[in-house]
Tab-separated table of C-alpha atoms and ligand atoms in Angstrom:
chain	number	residue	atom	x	y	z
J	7	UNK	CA	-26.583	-34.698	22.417
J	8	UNK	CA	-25.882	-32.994	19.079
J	9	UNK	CA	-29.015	-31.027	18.817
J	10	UNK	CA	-27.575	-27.690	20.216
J	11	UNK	CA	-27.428	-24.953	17.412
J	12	UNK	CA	-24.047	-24.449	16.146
J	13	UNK	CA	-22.723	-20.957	16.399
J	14	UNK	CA	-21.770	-18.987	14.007
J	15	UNK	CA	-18.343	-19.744	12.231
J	16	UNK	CA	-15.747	-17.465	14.453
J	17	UNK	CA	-12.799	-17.776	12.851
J	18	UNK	CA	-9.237	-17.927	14.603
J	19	UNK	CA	-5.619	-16.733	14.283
J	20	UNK	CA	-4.915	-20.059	12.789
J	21	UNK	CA	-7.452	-20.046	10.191
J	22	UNK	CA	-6.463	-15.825	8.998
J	23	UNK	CA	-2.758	-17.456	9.062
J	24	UNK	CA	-4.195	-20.211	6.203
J	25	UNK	CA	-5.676	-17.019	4.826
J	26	UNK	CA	-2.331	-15.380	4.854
J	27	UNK	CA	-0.796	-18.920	3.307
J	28	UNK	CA	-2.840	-19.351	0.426
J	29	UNK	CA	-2.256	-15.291	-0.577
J	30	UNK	CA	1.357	-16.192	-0.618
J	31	UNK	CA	1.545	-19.454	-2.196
J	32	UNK	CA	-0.238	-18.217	-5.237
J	33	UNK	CA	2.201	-15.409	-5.074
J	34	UNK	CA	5.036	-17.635	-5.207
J	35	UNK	CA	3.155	-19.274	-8.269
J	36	UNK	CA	2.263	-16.431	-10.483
J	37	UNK	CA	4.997	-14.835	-11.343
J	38	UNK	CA	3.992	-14.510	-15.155
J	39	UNK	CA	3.297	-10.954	-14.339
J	40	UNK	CA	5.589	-7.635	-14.428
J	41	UNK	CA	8.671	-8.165	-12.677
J	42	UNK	CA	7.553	-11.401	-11.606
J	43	UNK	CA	5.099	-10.582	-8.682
J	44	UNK	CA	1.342	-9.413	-8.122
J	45	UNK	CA	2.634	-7.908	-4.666
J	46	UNK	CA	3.592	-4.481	-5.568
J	47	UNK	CA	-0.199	-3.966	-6.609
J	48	UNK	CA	-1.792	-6.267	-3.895
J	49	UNK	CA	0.203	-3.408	-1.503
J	50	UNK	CA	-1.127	-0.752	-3.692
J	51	UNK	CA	-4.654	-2.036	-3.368
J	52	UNK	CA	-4.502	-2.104	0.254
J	53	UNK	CA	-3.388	1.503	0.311
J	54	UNK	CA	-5.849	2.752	-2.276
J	55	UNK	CA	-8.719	1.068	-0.196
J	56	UNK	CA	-7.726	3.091	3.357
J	57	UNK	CA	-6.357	5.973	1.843
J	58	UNK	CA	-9.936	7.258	0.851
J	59	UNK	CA	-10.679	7.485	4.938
J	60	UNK	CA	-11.147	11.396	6.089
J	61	UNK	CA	-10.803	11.706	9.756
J	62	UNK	CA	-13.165	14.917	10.263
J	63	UNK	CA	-16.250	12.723	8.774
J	64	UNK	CA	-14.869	9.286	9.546
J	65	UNK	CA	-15.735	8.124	5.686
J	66	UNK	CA	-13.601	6.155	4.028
J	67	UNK	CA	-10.962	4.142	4.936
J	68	UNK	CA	-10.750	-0.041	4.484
J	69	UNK	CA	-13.730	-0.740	6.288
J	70	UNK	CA	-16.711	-0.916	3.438
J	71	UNK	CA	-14.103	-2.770	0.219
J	72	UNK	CA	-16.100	-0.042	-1.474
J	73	UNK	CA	-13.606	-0.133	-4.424
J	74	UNK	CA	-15.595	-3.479	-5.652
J	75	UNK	CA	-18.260	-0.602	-7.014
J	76	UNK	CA	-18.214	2.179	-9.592
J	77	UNK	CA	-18.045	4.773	-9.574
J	78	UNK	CA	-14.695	4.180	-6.879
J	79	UNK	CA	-13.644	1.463	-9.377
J	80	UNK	CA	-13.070	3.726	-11.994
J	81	UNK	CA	-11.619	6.437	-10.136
J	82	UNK	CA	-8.146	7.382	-12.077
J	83	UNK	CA	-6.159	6.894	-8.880
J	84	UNK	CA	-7.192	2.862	-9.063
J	85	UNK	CA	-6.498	2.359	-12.659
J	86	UNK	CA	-5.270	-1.594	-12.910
J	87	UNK	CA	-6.146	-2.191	-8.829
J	88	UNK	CA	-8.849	-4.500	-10.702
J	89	UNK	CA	-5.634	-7.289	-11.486
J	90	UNK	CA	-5.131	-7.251	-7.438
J	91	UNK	CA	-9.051	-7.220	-7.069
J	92	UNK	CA	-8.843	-10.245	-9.359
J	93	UNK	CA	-5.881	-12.076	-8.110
J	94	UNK	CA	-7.389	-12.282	-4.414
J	95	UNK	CA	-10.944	-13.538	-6.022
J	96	UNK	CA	-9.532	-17.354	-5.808
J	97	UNK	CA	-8.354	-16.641	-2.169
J	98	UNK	CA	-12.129	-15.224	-1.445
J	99	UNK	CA	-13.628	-18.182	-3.220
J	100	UNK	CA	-11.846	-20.696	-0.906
J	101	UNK	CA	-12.291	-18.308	2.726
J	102	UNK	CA	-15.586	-17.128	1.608
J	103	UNK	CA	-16.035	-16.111	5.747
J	104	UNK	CA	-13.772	-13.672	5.230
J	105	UNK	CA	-14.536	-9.873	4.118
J	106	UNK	CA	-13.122	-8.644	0.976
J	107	UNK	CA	-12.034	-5.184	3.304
J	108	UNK	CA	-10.460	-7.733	5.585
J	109	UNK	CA	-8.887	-9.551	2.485
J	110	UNK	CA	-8.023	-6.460	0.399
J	111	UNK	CA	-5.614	-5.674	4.216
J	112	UNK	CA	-4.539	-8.951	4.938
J	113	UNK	CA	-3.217	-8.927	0.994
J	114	UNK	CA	-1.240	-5.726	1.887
J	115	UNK	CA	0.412	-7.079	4.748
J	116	UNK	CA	0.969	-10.284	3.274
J	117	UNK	CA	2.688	-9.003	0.129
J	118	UNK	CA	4.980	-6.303	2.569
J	119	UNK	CA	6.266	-9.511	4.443
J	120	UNK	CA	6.499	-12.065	1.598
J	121	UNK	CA	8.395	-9.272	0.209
J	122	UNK	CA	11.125	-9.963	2.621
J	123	UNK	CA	9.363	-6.264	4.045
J	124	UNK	CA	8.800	-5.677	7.933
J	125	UNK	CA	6.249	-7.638	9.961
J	126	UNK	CA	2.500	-6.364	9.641
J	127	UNK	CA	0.937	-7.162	12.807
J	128	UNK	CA	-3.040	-6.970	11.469
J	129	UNK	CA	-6.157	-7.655	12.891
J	130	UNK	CA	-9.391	-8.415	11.714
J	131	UNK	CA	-13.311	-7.126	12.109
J	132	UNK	CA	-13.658	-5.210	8.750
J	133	UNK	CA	-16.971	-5.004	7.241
J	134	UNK	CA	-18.125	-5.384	3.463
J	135	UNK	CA	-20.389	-1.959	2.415
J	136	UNK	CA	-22.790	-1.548	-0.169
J	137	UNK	CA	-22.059	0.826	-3.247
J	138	UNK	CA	-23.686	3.995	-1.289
J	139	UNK	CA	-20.963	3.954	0.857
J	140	UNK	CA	-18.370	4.657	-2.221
J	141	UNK	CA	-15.978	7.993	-1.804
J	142	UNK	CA	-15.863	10.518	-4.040
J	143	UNK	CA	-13.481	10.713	-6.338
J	144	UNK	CA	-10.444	12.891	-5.304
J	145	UNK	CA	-9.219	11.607	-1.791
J	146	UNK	CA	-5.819	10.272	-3.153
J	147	UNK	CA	-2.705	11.546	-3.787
J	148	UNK	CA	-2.099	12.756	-7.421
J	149	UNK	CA	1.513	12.250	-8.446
J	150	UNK	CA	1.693	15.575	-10.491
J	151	UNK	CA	1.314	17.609	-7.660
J	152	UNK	CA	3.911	19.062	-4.738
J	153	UNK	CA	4.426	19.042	-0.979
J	154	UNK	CA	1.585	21.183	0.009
J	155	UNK	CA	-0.796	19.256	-1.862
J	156	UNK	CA	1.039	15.752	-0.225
J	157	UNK	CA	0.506	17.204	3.527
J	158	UNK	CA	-3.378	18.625	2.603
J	159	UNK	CA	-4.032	14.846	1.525
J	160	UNK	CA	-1.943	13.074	4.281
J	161	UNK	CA	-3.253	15.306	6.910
J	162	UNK	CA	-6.592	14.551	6.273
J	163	UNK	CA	-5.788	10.577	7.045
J	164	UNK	CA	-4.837	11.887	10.352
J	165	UNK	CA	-0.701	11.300	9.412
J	166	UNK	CA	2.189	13.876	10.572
J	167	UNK	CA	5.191	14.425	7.907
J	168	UNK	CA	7.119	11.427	9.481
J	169	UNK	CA	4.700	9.048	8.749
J	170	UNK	CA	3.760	10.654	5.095
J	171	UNK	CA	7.615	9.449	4.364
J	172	UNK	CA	8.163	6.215	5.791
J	173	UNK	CA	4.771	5.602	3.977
J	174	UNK	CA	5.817	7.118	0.635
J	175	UNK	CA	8.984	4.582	1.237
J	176	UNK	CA	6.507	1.657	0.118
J	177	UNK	CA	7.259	2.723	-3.563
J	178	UNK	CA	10.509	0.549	-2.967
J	179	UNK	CA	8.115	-1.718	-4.090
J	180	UNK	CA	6.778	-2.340	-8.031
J	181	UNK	CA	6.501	0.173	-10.894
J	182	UNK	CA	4.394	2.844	-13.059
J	183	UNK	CA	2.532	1.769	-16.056
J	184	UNK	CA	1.584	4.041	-18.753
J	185	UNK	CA	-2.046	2.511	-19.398
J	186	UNK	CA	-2.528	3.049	-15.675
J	187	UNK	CA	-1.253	5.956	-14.376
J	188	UNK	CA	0.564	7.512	-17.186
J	189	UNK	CA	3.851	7.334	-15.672
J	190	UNK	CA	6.713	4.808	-16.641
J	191	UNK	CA	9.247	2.779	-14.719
J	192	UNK	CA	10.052	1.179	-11.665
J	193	UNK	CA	11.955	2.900	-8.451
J	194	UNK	CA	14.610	0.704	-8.454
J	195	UNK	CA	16.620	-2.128	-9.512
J	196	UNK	CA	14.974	-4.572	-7.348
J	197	UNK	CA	11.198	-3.588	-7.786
J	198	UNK	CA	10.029	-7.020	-5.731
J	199	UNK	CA	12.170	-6.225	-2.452
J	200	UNK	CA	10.861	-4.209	0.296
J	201	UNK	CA	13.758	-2.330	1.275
J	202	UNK	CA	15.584	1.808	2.375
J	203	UNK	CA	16.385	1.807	-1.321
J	204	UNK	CA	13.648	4.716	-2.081
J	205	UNK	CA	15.245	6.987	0.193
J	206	UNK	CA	19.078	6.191	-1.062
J	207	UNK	CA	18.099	6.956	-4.273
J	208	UNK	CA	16.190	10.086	-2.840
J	209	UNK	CA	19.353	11.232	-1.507
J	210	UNK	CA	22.024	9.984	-3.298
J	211	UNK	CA	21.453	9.936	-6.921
J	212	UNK	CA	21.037	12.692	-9.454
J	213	UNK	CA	17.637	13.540	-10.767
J	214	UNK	CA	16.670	15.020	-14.173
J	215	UNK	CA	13.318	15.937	-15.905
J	216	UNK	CA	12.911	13.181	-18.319
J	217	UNK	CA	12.597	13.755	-21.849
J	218	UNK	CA	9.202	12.570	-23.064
J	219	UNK	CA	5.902	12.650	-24.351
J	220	UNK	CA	4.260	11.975	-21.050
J	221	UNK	CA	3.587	13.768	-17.907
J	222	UNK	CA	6.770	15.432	-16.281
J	223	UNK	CA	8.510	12.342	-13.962
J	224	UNK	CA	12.468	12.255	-13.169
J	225	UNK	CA	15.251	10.142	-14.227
J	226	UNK	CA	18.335	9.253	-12.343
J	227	UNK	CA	21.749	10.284	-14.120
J	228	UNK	CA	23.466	6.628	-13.670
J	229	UNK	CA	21.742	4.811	-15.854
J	230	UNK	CA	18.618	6.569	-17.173
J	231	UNK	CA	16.239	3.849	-16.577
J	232	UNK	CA	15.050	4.831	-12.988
J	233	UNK	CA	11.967	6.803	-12.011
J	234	UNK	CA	10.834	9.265	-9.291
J	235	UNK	CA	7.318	11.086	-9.372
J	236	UNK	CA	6.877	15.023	-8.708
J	237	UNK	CA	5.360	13.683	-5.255
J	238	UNK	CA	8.325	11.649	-4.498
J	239	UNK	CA	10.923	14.689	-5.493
J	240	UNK	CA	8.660	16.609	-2.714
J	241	UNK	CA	9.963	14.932	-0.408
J	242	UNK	CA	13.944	15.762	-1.009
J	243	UNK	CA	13.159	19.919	-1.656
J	244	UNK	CA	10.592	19.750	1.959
J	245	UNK	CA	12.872	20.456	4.972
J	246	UNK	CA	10.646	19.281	7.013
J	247	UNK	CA	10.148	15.583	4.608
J	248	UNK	CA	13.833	15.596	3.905
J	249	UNK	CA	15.243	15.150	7.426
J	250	UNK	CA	13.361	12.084	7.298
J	251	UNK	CA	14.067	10.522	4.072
J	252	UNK	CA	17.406	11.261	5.326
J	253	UNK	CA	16.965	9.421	8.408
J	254	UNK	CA	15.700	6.106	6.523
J	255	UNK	CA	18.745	6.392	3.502
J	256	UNK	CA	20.689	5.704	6.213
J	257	UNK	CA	19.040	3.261	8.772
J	258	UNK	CA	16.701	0.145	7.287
J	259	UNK	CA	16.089	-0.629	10.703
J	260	UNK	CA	14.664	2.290	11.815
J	261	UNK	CA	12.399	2.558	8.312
J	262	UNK	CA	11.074	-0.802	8.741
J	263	UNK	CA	10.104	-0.070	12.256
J	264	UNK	CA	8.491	3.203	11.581
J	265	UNK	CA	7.074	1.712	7.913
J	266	UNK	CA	5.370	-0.981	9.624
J	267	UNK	CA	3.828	1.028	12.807
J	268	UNK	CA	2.630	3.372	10.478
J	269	UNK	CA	1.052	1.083	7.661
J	270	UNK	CA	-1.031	-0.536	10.653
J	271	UNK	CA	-2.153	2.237	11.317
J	272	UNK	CA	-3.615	3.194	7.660
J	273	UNK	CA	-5.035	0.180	7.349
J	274	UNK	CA	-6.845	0.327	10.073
J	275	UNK	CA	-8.615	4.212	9.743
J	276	UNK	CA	-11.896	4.194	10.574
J	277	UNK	CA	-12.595	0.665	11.639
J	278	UNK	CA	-14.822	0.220	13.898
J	279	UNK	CA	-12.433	-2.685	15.917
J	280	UNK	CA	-14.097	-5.290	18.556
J	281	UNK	CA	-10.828	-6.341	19.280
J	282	UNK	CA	-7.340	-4.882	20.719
J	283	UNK	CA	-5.299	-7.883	19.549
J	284	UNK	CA	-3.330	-8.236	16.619
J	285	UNK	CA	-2.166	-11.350	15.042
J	286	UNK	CA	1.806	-11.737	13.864
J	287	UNK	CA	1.764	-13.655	10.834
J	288	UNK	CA	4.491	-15.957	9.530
J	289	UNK	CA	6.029	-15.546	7.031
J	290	UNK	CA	6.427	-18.231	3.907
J	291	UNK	CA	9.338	-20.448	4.629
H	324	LIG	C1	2.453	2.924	-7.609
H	324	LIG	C2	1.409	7.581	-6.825
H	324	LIG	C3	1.839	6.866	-2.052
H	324	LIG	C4	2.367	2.144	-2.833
H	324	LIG	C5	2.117	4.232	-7.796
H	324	LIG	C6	1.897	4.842	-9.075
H	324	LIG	C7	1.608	6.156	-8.860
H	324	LIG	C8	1.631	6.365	-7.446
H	324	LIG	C9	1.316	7.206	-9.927
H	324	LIG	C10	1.984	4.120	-10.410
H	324	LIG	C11	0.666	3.374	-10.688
H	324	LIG	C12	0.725	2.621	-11.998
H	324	LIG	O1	0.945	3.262	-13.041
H	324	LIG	O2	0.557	1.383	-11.974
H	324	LIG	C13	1.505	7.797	-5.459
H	324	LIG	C14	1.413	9.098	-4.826
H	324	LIG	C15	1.562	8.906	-3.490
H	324	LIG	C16	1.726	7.474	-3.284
H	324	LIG	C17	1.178	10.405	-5.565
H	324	LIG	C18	1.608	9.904	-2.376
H	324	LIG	C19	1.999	11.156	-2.528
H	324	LIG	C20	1.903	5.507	-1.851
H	324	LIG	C21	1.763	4.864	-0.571
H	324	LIG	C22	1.893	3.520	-0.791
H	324	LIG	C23	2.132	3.340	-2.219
H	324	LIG	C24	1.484	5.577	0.750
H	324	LIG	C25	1.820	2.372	0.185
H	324	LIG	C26	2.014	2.467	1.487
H	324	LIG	C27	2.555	1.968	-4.190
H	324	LIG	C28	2.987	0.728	-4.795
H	324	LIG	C29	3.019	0.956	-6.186
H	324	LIG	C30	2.602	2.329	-6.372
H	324	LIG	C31	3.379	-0.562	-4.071
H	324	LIG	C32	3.428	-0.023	-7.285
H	324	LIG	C33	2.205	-0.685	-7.875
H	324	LIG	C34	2.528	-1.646	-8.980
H	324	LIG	O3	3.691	-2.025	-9.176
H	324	LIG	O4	1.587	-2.037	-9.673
H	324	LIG	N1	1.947	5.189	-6.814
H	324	LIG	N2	1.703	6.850	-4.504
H	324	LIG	N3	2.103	4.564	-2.825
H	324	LIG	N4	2.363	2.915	-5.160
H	324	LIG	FE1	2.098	4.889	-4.821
């Protein structure tokens, strides 16, 4: 007898792991952008989405994809995340079951492994929020600034100085536009690789003010074409931030571990969770 009603659609492991597929095939399609990847910003949207959360009010966070709304769209701190927003719309088209706060993480994580990055163990049971639930404007990092303002932002995520590093250590990844942020350049020489090389550049290159136009960023002496951010220079004149960017220049291991433990974590402030499991995706071929 086929007249019982049919439950809702529950998806499985197996059906967020075709998820995970499609983000990375078209990834490995569309590289007619940048250095030849939309991963560096599909990690950036992920972080821009849980960033927002504040753990004395429990707003914020991924749970809500409130950046699909002004005014959190046009929040200076998001500035281009519309080409991630964009680039996953094909990927919500096909999985429609699936949350774009779900998405917007699983796109993180995706990009960080696909990247040749640590494993993202991620789970799912993020809700979509309506535009009242958008944050105010303010609740990210601004690059300009210096340690104290990195630990008042960091701290209110919930995050100790370790974790503010090894999460800092994601701008291995992709580059600084000057229609977006204002900034110009890319970290290092391989901008699509999710590797320590952040941190041995930290440490072991020589930084100058560069000479422009544009807002004060810093140029390494070898070849001039190199960028760090005020923020990231924090982190080499902090004792208490350099011990650990020391710690990862010298150990990839030990970053990925710490990288990847901690990026679960962010993307996964304030979300109300039904479930303790996480899924291990694999990773394209
Ligand atoms: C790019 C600032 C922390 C991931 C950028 C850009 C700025 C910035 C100004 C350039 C945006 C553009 O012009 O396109 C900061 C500041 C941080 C911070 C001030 C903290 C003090 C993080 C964290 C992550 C992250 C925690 C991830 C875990 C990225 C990635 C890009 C990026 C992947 C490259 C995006 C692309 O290539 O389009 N960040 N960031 N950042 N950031 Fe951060």
């Amino acid at each position: 007898d086929d007249s019982s009603p049919k439950g809702p659609f529950v998806p499985t492991q197996a059906d967020y792991q075709k998820v995970y597929d499609a983000i990375a095939s078209r990834l490995a399609d569309e590289t007619d952008y940048d250095d030849g990847s939309y991963g560096p910003v599909l990690v950036r949207l992920a972080w821009h989405a849980s960033g927002t959360y504040d753990k004395e009010t429990g707003t914020g966070g991924s749970n809500g994809a409130t950046m699909r709304f002004a005014p959190e769209s046009d929040h200076g701190a998001n500035a281009g995340l519309k080409t991630a927003r964009d680039f996953l719309e094909p990927i919500k088209a096909q999985f429609p079951w699936i949350t774009y706060s779900d998405l917007w993480t699983l796109g993180g994580a995706c990009a960080i492994q696909e990247a040749s990055g640590p494993t993202i163990p991620w789970r799912p049971g993020r809700e979509d929020r309506d535009v009242a639930a958008c944050t105010p404007d303010g609740r990210l990092p601004d690059a300009a600034k210096d340690q104290r303002h990195v630990r008042d932002i960091f701290s209110r995520m919930g995050f100790d100085d370790r974790e503010m590093v090894a999460l800092i250590g994601a701008h291995a990844l992709g580059r600084c536009h000057t229609d977006r942020s204002g900034f110009d350049g890319p970290w290092n020489f391989s901008p699509t690789l999710f590797t320590n090389e952040f941190f041995r550049l930290l440490v072991e290159e020589k930084w100058t003010q560069k000479k422009w136009n544009g807002p004060t960023q810093f140029t390494d002496k070898t070849t001039g074409t190199l960028m760090m951010l005020p923020t990231d220079m924090a982190l080499v004149k902090d004792k208490g931030f350099k011990k650990h960017v020391e710690r990862y220049a010298k150990d990839n291991d030990v970053f990925f571990k710490e990288f990847s433990d901690v990026f679960v974590k962010l993307l996964e402030l304030g979300v109300p969770f039904k479930t303790e499991d996480r899924f291990v995706f694999k990773t394209s071929e």
